[in-house]
Amino acid sequence: MDVLQNILIYAGSFVLVLSVVVFVHEFGHFQVARWRGVAIDTFSIGFGKTLLGWRDKQGVQWKVGALPLGGYVKFADDADAMSTAPREKIDDPAALAEARAKGLFHAQPLSTRAMVVAAGPVTNFIFSIIAFGLLVFILGRDVASVAAVQPESPAAAAGLQQGDLIRSIDGKRIGDFQDLQRVISQAPNQTLSLLVLREGTEVSIQITPRPRPDNPQIGSIGIAGERERVGPLTALAVGASDTWGIIAQTGAYIGGIFTGRESGNQIAGPLGIINVSGQVATSALTGGGDNITWIDRLGFLALSLLNLAAVLSVAVGIVNLLPIPILDGGHLLFYGIEAVRGGKPLPPSAQEWAYRAGFAVMASLFLFATWNDITRLFPGAQ
């Protein structure tokens, strides 16, 4: 029974989180396409056999597929779900004007096509800003302030007190409690110099993080953080900052891979996302002791999965902007080339080979990410 329960929790949380992120992405394409008068045939969450479907008053087929690993918006003149080409190429100016008036996507001006394509990743980022902001508004903002000090801990021995605000460590500014944790965790048995604001006065404190019993590579000083209540505008600003922080960190990591400074072992695939979403859900449903009500646990679960969806949404937005054919970034690359060529797109044969190469790149990346997942989940498989 426990095994079945874990399977349901892991699978259910994965499907829920990924479906939300995919819906957000595709809804961005969908809404801008409608705004620009583009005729839409299908809005699908998932691929494969249709599990649930209906057609709205505008004639759009909404459906849920059996394989919950993505989704798509298919326009009326698309030859396939990836919008790689129109069903038929139109060269005659009069026929092209007629197709444009009917809302056929591939007959639209370059600016309209670019806006529709870019809308998916942009909506992912907007969702993340709002989601992170909502979490901050509900839970409060992380600040590098001491809420409690554990007895007989390095913090107690160094003289840290409840209410102390940690401004810097070894001269480096500390913005929030996560910054503090990051520095402390990387410095077991290393003496650090903390600049603390205590009742309006700056105090210098020397502290040596001790290794955690469960992982000697990680340092700990034995304090609990504090959260500060903020208004909606400040919460949105924090959400935007958190979103940008993930974008910048991911961009630096991708750049590090290409320059050889980073390995690709942090790239995760579906198995990794399933594992993380399952761990997040399990922790929310079982943590906090026996005095937590099920209503509270469900609230923790909702907030935890919303946070995971926000993080994953940023990742989906970034990946889709990569200049790889079959991704949104690849479409935008083709549109850029079309603009440089004075409105002349690449020849169909060149686009076809580019899409084949893009598919090969994405398939290789998928296999690589899956292998990373396997080696992390089953170390003996290496």
Short mmCIF file of N, CA, C and O in Angstrom, two decimals, residues 228-329:
data_model
loop_
_atom_site.label_atom_id
_atom_site.label_comp_id
_atom_site.label_asym_id
_atom_site.label_seq_id
_atom_site.Cartn_x
_atom_site.Cartn_y
_atom_site.Cartn_z
N GLU A 228 9.69 38.46 6.71
CA GLU A 228 9.15 39.80 6.85
C GLU A 228 7.92 39.96 5.97
O GLU A 228 7.95 39.65 4.77
N ARG A 229 6.81 40.43 6.54
CA ARG A 229 5.59 40.66 5.78
C ARG A 229 5.79 41.85 4.84
O ARG A 229 6.36 42.88 5.23
N VAL A 230 5.32 41.70 3.58
CA VAL A 230 5.45 42.79 2.60
C VAL A 230 4.13 42.97 1.87
O VAL A 230 3.27 42.09 1.86
N GLY A 231 3.97 44.13 1.23
CA GLY A 231 2.78 44.42 0.44
C GLY A 231 2.85 43.79 -0.93
O GLY A 231 3.88 43.24 -1.33
N PRO A 232 1.75 43.86 -1.70
CA PRO A 232 1.69 43.19 -3.01
C PRO A 232 2.72 43.70 -4.01
O PRO A 232 3.28 42.92 -4.77
N LEU A 233 2.96 45.02 -4.05
CA LEU A 233 3.93 45.55 -5.01
C LEU A 233 5.35 45.10 -4.68
O LEU A 233 6.11 44.72 -5.58
N THR A 234 5.69 45.13 -3.40
CA THR A 234 7.01 44.64 -2.99
C THR A 234 7.14 43.15 -3.27
O THR A 234 8.20 42.68 -3.71
N ALA A 235 6.05 42.41 -3.05
CA ALA A 235 6.06 40.97 -3.31
C ALA A 235 6.31 40.70 -4.79
O ALA A 235 7.10 39.81 -5.15
N LEU A 236 5.67 41.47 -5.68
CA LEU A 236 5.90 41.30 -7.12
C LEU A 236 7.34 41.65 -7.49
O LEU A 236 7.94 41.00 -8.35
N ALA A 237 7.88 42.68 -6.85
CA ALA A 237 9.28 43.05 -7.11
C ALA A 237 10.21 41.92 -6.69
O ALA A 237 11.18 41.61 -7.40
N VAL A 238 9.92 41.30 -5.55
CA VAL A 238 10.73 40.15 -5.11
C VAL A 238 10.56 39.00 -6.08
O VAL A 238 11.53 38.30 -6.43
N GLY A 239 9.31 38.78 -6.57
CA GLY A 239 9.07 37.73 -7.56
C GLY A 239 9.86 37.95 -8.83
O GLY A 239 10.42 37.00 -9.40
N ALA A 240 9.90 39.21 -9.28
CA ALA A 240 10.69 39.53 -10.48
C ALA A 240 12.17 39.31 -10.23
O ALA A 240 12.90 38.78 -11.10
N SER A 241 12.64 39.68 -9.04
CA SER A 241 14.05 39.49 -8.70
C SER A 241 14.40 38.00 -8.63
O SER A 241 15.46 37.59 -9.13
N ASP A 242 13.50 37.20 -8.03
CA ASP A 242 13.75 35.76 -7.95
C ASP A 242 13.78 35.13 -9.34
O ASP A 242 14.62 34.26 -9.63
N THR A 243 12.85 35.56 -10.20
CA THR A 243 12.80 35.03 -11.56
C THR A 243 14.07 35.39 -12.32
O THR A 243 14.67 34.53 -12.99
N TRP A 244 14.48 36.65 -12.23
CA TRP A 244 15.70 37.07 -12.91
C TRP A 244 16.92 36.33 -12.35
O TRP A 244 17.84 35.98 -13.11
N GLY A 245 16.92 36.10 -11.04
CA GLY A 245 18.04 35.38 -10.44
C GLY A 245 18.19 33.99 -11.03
O GLY A 245 19.31 33.54 -11.31
N ILE A 246 17.07 33.29 -11.24
CA ILE A 246 17.13 31.95 -11.84
C ILE A 246 17.59 32.04 -13.29
O ILE A 246 18.40 31.22 -13.75
N ILE A 247 17.09 33.03 -14.03
CA ILE A 247 17.50 33.20 -15.43
C ILE A 247 19.00 33.45 -15.51
O ILE A 247 19.71 32.83 -16.32
N ALA A 248 19.50 34.35 -14.67
CA ALA A 248 20.93 34.68 -14.70
C ALA A 248 21.78 33.48 -14.30
O ALA A 248 22.82 33.19 -14.93
N GLN A 249 21.34 32.77 -13.26
CA GLN A 249 22.09 31.60 -12.80
C GLN A 249 22.11 30.51 -13.87
O GLN A 249 23.15 29.89 -14.13
N THR A 250 20.95 30.29 -14.52
CA THR A 250 20.88 29.28 -15.58
C THR A 250 21.72 29.68 -16.78
O THR A 250 22.42 28.85 -17.37
N GLY A 251 21.65 30.97 -17.14
CA GLY A 251 22.46 31.45 -18.26
C GLY A 251 23.95 31.27 -18.00
O GLY A 251 24.71 30.86 -18.89
N ALA A 252 24.37 31.57 -16.77
CA ALA A 252 25.78 31.40 -16.41
C ALA A 252 26.18 29.93 -16.47
O ALA A 252 27.29 29.58 -16.91
N TYR A 253 25.25 29.04 -16.04
CA TYR A 253 25.54 27.61 -16.06
C TYR A 253 25.66 27.09 -17.50
O TYR A 253 26.60 26.35 -17.83
N ILE A 254 24.73 27.51 -18.37
CA ILE A 254 24.79 27.08 -19.77
C ILE A 254 26.06 27.61 -20.42
O ILE A 254 26.75 26.88 -21.16
N GLY A 255 26.40 28.87 -20.14
CA GLY A 255 27.65 29.42 -20.67
C GLY A 255 28.86 28.67 -20.16
O GLY A 255 29.81 28.43 -20.90
N GLY A 256 28.80 28.26 -18.88
CA GLY A 256 29.90 27.49 -18.30
C GLY A 256 30.08 26.13 -18.95
O GLY A 256 31.20 25.63 -19.08
N ILE A 257 28.96 25.52 -19.38
CA ILE A 257 29.05 24.23 -20.07
C ILE A 257 29.80 24.39 -21.39
O ILE A 257 30.68 23.59 -21.73
N PHE A 258 29.45 25.44 -22.15
CA PHE A 258 30.07 25.64 -23.46
C PHE A 258 31.53 26.05 -23.35
O PHE A 258 32.32 25.79 -24.27
N THR A 259 31.90 26.70 -22.24
CA THR A 259 33.30 27.12 -22.07
C THR A 259 34.12 26.09 -21.30
O THR A 259 35.32 26.29 -21.08
N GLY A 260 33.48 25.01 -20.86
CA GLY A 260 34.19 23.95 -20.15
C GLY A 260 34.35 24.19 -18.67
O GLY A 260 35.01 23.40 -17.98
N ARG A 261 33.78 25.27 -18.14
CA ARG A 261 33.90 25.54 -16.70
C ARG A 261 32.89 24.74 -15.88
O ARG A 261 33.05 24.61 -14.67
N GLU A 262 31.85 24.25 -16.53
CA GLU A 262 30.81 23.47 -15.84
C GLU A 262 30.59 22.16 -16.59
O GLU A 262 30.76 22.10 -17.81
N SER A 263 30.19 21.14 -15.84
CA SER A 263 29.80 19.89 -16.49
C SER A 263 28.29 19.90 -16.68
O SER A 263 27.58 20.71 -16.07
N GLY A 264 27.79 19.03 -17.51
CA GLY A 264 26.36 18.98 -17.77
C GLY A 264 25.60 18.06 -16.84
O GLY A 264 24.44 17.72 -17.12
N ASN A 265 26.22 17.68 -15.73
CA ASN A 265 25.57 16.67 -14.87
C ASN A 265 24.40 17.21 -14.06
O ASN A 265 23.71 16.46 -13.39
N GLN A 266 24.17 18.54 -14.12
CA GLN A 266 23.02 19.11 -13.40
C GLN A 266 21.77 19.17 -14.27
O GLN A 266 20.70 19.54 -13.78
N ILE A 267 21.91 18.86 -15.55
CA ILE A 267 20.75 18.89 -16.45
C ILE A 267 19.82 17.73 -16.10
O ILE A 267 20.26 16.58 -16.05
N ALA A 268 18.56 18.04 -15.85
CA ALA A 268 17.60 17.02 -15.43
C ALA A 268 16.56 16.79 -16.52
O ALA A 268 16.22 17.71 -17.29
N GLY A 269 16.05 15.56 -16.58
CA GLY A 269 15.00 15.20 -17.51
C GLY A 269 13.72 14.86 -16.77
O GLY A 269 13.54 15.20 -15.60
N PRO A 270 12.80 14.17 -17.44
CA PRO A 270 11.51 13.83 -16.82
C PRO A 270 11.64 13.06 -15.52
O PRO A 270 10.91 13.32 -14.56
N LEU A 271 12.57 12.10 -15.46
CA LEU A 271 12.73 11.32 -14.23
C LEU A 271 13.16 12.21 -13.07
O LEU A 271 12.70 12.04 -11.93
N GLY A 272 14.04 13.17 -13.35
CA GLY A 272 14.48 14.09 -12.31
C GLY A 272 13.34 14.97 -11.82
O GLY A 272 13.21 15.22 -10.62
N ILE A 273 12.50 15.43 -12.75
CA ILE A 273 11.36 16.27 -12.37
C ILE A 273 10.36 15.46 -11.56
O ILE A 273 9.80 15.96 -10.58
N ILE A 274 10.14 14.21 -11.97
CA ILE A 274 9.24 13.33 -11.21
C ILE A 274 9.76 13.16 -9.79
O ILE A 274 9.01 13.26 -8.81
N ASN A 275 11.06 12.93 -9.66
CA ASN A 275 11.65 12.72 -8.34
C ASN A 275 11.53 13.96 -7.46
O ASN A 275 11.13 13.88 -6.29
N VAL A 276 11.86 15.13 -8.02
CA VAL A 276 11.80 16.36 -7.24
C VAL A 276 10.36 16.68 -6.84
O VAL A 276 10.08 17.01 -5.68
N SER A 277 9.43 16.59 -7.80
CA SER A 277 8.03 16.90 -7.48
C SER A 277 7.48 15.92 -6.45
O SER A 277 6.73 16.32 -5.54
N GLY A 278 7.87 14.65 -6.54
CA GLY A 278 7.43 13.67 -5.56
C GLY A 278 7.99 13.95 -4.18
O GLY A 278 7.28 13.84 -3.17
N GLN A 279 9.27 14.33 -4.12
CA GLN A 279 9.88 14.66 -2.82
C GLN A 279 9.23 15.89 -2.21
O GLN A 279 8.98 15.93 -1.00
N VAL A 280 8.95 16.89 -3.03
CA VAL A 280 8.30 18.11 -2.54
C VAL A 280 6.92 17.78 -1.98
O VAL A 280 6.54 18.23 -0.89
N ALA A 281 6.15 16.98 -2.72
CA ALA A 281 4.80 16.62 -2.28
C ALA A 281 4.84 15.77 -1.01
O ALA A 281 4.06 15.99 -0.08
N THR A 282 5.76 14.80 -0.97
CA THR A 282 5.86 13.93 0.20
C THR A 282 6.24 14.73 1.44
O THR A 282 5.69 14.53 2.53
N SER A 283 7.20 15.64 1.30
CA SER A 283 7.62 16.47 2.42
C SER A 283 6.47 17.33 2.93
O SER A 283 6.27 17.48 4.14
N ALA A 284 5.69 17.90 2.01
CA ALA A 284 4.56 18.75 2.42
C ALA A 284 3.47 17.94 3.12
O ALA A 284 2.84 18.43 4.06
N LEU A 285 3.28 16.69 2.68
CA LEU A 285 2.19 15.88 3.24
C LEU A 285 2.58 15.16 4.53
O LEU A 285 1.70 14.77 5.30
N THR A 286 3.88 14.98 4.77
CA THR A 286 4.28 14.20 5.94
C THR A 286 5.09 14.99 6.97
O THR A 286 5.27 14.52 8.09
N GLY A 287 5.61 16.16 6.59
CA GLY A 287 6.45 16.93 7.50
C GLY A 287 5.65 17.71 8.53
O GLY A 287 4.43 17.79 8.49
N GLY A 288 6.38 18.30 9.49
CA GLY A 288 5.76 19.19 10.45
C GLY A 288 5.23 18.54 11.71
O GLY A 288 4.63 19.20 12.55
N GLY A 289 5.41 17.22 11.87
CA GLY A 289 4.95 16.57 13.10
C GLY A 289 3.51 16.10 13.02
O GLY A 289 2.81 16.26 12.01
N ASP A 290 3.04 15.51 14.14
CA ASP A 290 1.71 14.91 14.18
C ASP A 290 0.60 15.90 14.48
O ASP A 290 -0.59 15.56 14.38
N ASN A 291 0.95 17.12 14.88
CA ASN A 291 -0.08 18.09 15.28
C ASN A 291 -0.59 18.93 14.10
O ASN A 291 -1.44 19.79 14.28
N ILE A 292 -0.06 18.69 12.90
CA ILE A 292 -0.47 19.44 11.72
C ILE A 292 -1.74 18.82 11.15
O ILE A 292 -1.81 17.61 10.93
N THR A 293 -2.77 19.63 10.90
CA THR A 293 -4.02 19.12 10.34
C THR A 293 -3.86 18.86 8.85
O THR A 293 -2.95 19.39 8.20
N TRP A 294 -4.78 18.06 8.31
CA TRP A 294 -4.71 17.75 6.89
C TRP A 294 -4.98 18.98 6.03
O TRP A 294 -4.47 19.10 4.93
N ILE A 295 -5.79 19.89 6.55
CA ILE A 295 -6.02 21.14 5.82
C ILE A 295 -4.72 21.93 5.69
O ILE A 295 -4.38 22.45 4.63
N ASP A 296 -3.96 21.99 6.81
CA ASP A 296 -2.67 22.67 6.77
C ASP A 296 -1.71 21.96 5.81
O ASP A 296 -0.97 22.61 5.07
N ARG A 297 -1.72 20.63 5.87
CA ARG A 297 -0.82 19.87 4.98
C ARG A 297 -1.16 20.14 3.51
O ARG A 297 -0.26 20.29 2.68
N LEU A 298 -2.44 20.19 3.19
CA LEU A 298 -2.84 20.47 1.81
C LEU A 298 -2.44 21.89 1.41
O LEU A 298 -2.07 22.14 0.26
N GLY A 299 -2.51 22.81 2.37
CA GLY A 299 -2.04 24.17 2.10
C GLY A 299 -0.54 24.20 1.82
O GLY A 299 -0.09 24.86 0.88
N PHE A 300 0.23 23.47 2.66
CA PHE A 300 1.68 23.37 2.42
C PHE A 300 1.95 22.75 1.05
O PHE A 300 2.86 23.19 0.33
N LEU A 301 1.16 21.72 0.71
CA LEU A 301 1.35 21.04 -0.58
C LEU A 301 1.12 22.02 -1.73
O LEU A 301 1.92 22.07 -2.68
N ALA A 302 0.04 22.78 -1.66
CA ALA A 302 -0.28 23.72 -2.73
C ALA A 302 0.83 24.76 -2.90
O ALA A 302 1.26 25.05 -4.03
N LEU A 303 1.31 25.31 -1.79
CA LEU A 303 2.36 26.33 -1.86
C LEU A 303 3.68 25.74 -2.36
O LEU A 303 4.40 26.36 -3.15
N SER A 304 3.99 24.53 -1.90
CA SER A 304 5.24 23.88 -2.32
C SER A 304 5.22 23.57 -3.82
O SER A 304 6.21 23.80 -4.52
N LEU A 305 4.09 23.07 -4.31
CA LEU A 305 4.00 22.75 -5.74
C LEU A 305 3.95 24.02 -6.58
O LEU A 305 4.45 24.04 -7.71
N LEU A 306 3.35 25.10 -6.04
CA LEU A 306 3.36 26.37 -6.76
C LEU A 306 4.79 26.88 -6.90
O LEU A 306 5.18 27.38 -7.97
N ASN A 307 5.58 26.76 -5.86
CA ASN A 307 6.98 27.18 -5.93
C ASN A 307 7.74 26.35 -6.96
O ASN A 307 8.52 26.90 -7.76
N LEU A 308 7.51 25.04 -6.96
CA LEU A 308 8.18 24.18 -7.93
C LEU A 308 7.74 24.53 -9.35
O LEU A 308 8.56 24.57 -10.28
N ALA A 309 6.43 24.80 -9.54
CA ALA A 309 5.93 25.18 -10.86
C ALA A 309 6.57 26.48 -11.33
O ALA A 309 6.89 26.63 -12.52
N ALA A 310 6.77 27.42 -10.42
CA ALA A 310 7.40 28.69 -10.78
C ALA A 310 8.84 28.48 -11.24
O ALA A 310 9.28 29.06 -12.24
N VAL A 311 9.58 27.64 -10.51
CA VAL A 311 10.97 27.34 -10.89
C VAL A 311 11.00 26.64 -12.25
O VAL A 311 11.79 26.99 -13.14
N LEU A 312 10.13 25.64 -12.43
CA LEU A 312 10.09 24.88 -13.68
C LEU A 312 9.64 25.76 -14.84
O LEU A 312 10.12 25.60 -15.97
N SER A 313 8.75 26.70 -14.56
CA SER A 313 8.27 27.60 -15.61
C SER A 313 9.40 28.46 -16.16
O SER A 313 9.49 28.70 -17.37
N VAL A 314 10.28 28.93 -15.28
CA VAL A 314 11.46 29.69 -15.74
C VAL A 314 12.32 28.81 -16.64
O VAL A 314 12.77 29.24 -17.71
N ALA A 315 12.53 27.57 -16.21
CA ALA A 315 13.37 26.65 -17.00
C ALA A 315 12.76 26.39 -18.37
O ALA A 315 13.48 26.39 -19.39
N VAL A 316 11.44 26.20 -18.43
CA VAL A 316 10.76 25.96 -19.71
C VAL A 316 10.89 27.19 -20.60
O VAL A 316 11.12 27.07 -21.81
N GLY A 317 10.74 28.38 -20.02
CA GLY A 317 10.89 29.59 -20.80
C GLY A 317 12.29 29.72 -21.38
O GLY A 317 12.45 30.07 -22.56
N ILE A 318 13.30 29.43 -20.58
CA ILE A 318 14.69 29.53 -21.04
C ILE A 318 14.97 28.52 -22.15
O ILE A 318 15.53 28.86 -23.20
N VAL A 319 14.60 27.27 -21.90
CA VAL A 319 14.87 26.21 -22.89
C VAL A 319 14.20 26.53 -24.21
O VAL A 319 14.79 26.35 -25.29
N ASN A 320 12.95 27.03 -24.17
CA ASN A 320 12.24 27.30 -25.41
C ASN A 320 12.81 28.47 -26.18
O ASN A 320 12.52 28.63 -27.37
N LEU A 321 13.61 29.31 -25.54
CA LEU A 321 14.24 30.42 -26.24
C LEU A 321 15.59 30.05 -26.85
O LEU A 321 16.19 30.88 -27.55
N LEU A 322 16.07 28.83 -26.59
CA LEU A 322 17.31 28.40 -27.22
C LEU A 322 17.13 28.36 -28.74
O LEU A 322 16.09 27.92 -29.23
N PRO A 323 18.13 28.80 -29.51
CA PRO A 323 17.98 28.88 -30.97
C PRO A 323 18.10 27.51 -31.65
O PRO A 323 18.95 27.30 -32.52
N ILE A 324 17.25 26.58 -31.23
CA ILE A 324 17.25 25.23 -31.79
C ILE A 324 15.97 25.04 -32.58
O ILE A 324 14.87 25.22 -32.04
N PRO A 325 16.06 24.72 -33.88
CA PRO A 325 14.84 24.47 -34.65
C PRO A 325 13.95 23.44 -33.96
O PRO A 325 14.45 22.50 -33.34
N ILE A 326 12.65 23.63 -34.07
CA ILE A 326 11.51 22.95 -33.42
C ILE A 326 11.15 23.61 -32.09
O ILE A 326 10.05 23.43 -31.60
N LEU A 327 12.09 24.40 -31.50
CA LEU A 327 11.75 25.18 -30.32
C LEU A 327 11.35 26.60 -30.74
O LEU A 327 11.60 27.03 -31.86
N ASP A 328 10.74 27.33 -29.81
CA ASP A 328 10.34 28.70 -30.12
C ASP A 328 11.53 29.55 -30.53
O ASP A 328 11.44 30.38 -31.44
N GLY A 329 12.67 29.35 -29.84
CA GLY A 329 13.86 30.10 -30.20
C GLY A 329 14.32 29.82 -31.62
O GLY A 329 14.84 30.71 -32.31
#
